[in-house]
Amino acid sequence: MLQISNLTPFQADRAILLDKDGNQVWVVVVKATYHLDDDGTVRLHDEQEPVCHAPVYAGEPGQSSLLRESELVVDHPGTDVTLNATAYAPGGVPMTTLDVTAAVGQ
């Protein structure tokens, strides 16, 4: 069995998956969870989320929002950023819609 030795504070997992041609591929995922403080400071979260093995939905799959995609995949050309937050209406005035923005980097 292929093993990893994780010397980081992050979560890590591995799997042997099949690519589109049926070849076995050893996939290693390292996942970091951060906390954004009210003043904008970013720090490593006290609890690191485990690597997600299968899609996670808010309710019934196919009938509700996708919360997390599987992170153990053969081809993953970039970085995923998941923002788990709550938006509040300005002044606490009830609203039917509210535009919010999130940005990563510049």
CSV table of C-alpha atoms in Angstrom, one decimal, residues 20-58:
chain,number,residue,atom,x,y,z
A,20,LYS,CA,-9.7,8.3,-18.6
A,21,ASP,CA,-7.6,5.7,-20.3
A,22,GLY,CA,-7.8,3.2,-17.4
A,23,ASN,CA,-4.3,3.8,-16.1
A,24,GLN,CA,-3.8,3.8,-12.3
A,25,VAL,CA,-2.8,7.2,-10.9
A,26,TRP,CA,-1.6,7.8,-7.4
A,27,VAL,CA,-3.3,11.0,-6.2
A,28,VAL,CA,-2.2,12.9,-3.1
A,29,VAL,CA,-4.3,15.8,-1.7
A,30,VAL,CA,-3.0,18.3,0.9
A,31,LYS,CA,-5.8,20.5,2.2
A,32,ALA,CA,-5.3,23.7,4.4
A,33,THR,CA,-8.2,25.4,6.3
A,34,TYR,CA,-7.8,29.0,7.2
A,35,HIS,CA,-9.9,31.5,9.3
A,36,LEU,CA,-10.5,35.1,8.2
A,37,ASP,CA,-10.7,37.3,11.3
A,38,ASP,CA,-13.0,40.3,11.5
A,39,ASP,CA,-10.1,42.6,10.9
A,40,GLY,CA,-9.1,40.8,7.7
A,41,THR,CA,-6.3,38.8,9.3
A,42,VAL,CA,-5.9,35.3,7.8
A,43,ARG,CA,-4.7,32.5,10.1
A,44,LEU,CA,-4.5,28.8,10.1
A,45,HIS,CA,-7.8,27.4,11.4
A,46,ASP,CA,-7.6,25.6,14.7
A,47,GLU,CA,-9.5,22.6,13.2
A,48,GLN,CA,-8.3,21.5,9.8
A,49,GLU,CA,-11.2,20.0,7.6
A,50,PRO,CA,-10.5,16.5,6.3
A,51,VAL,CA,-10.1,15.8,2.6
A,52,CYS,CA,-13.5,15.4,1.0
A,53,HIS,CA,-13.9,12.0,-0.7
A,54,ALA,CA,-17.3,12.5,-2.2
A,55,PRO,CA,-19.6,15.5,-3.1
A,56,VAL,CA,-21.4,17.0,-0.1
A,57,TYR,CA,-24.8,18.6,-0.7
A,58,ALA,CA,-26.9,20.9,1.6
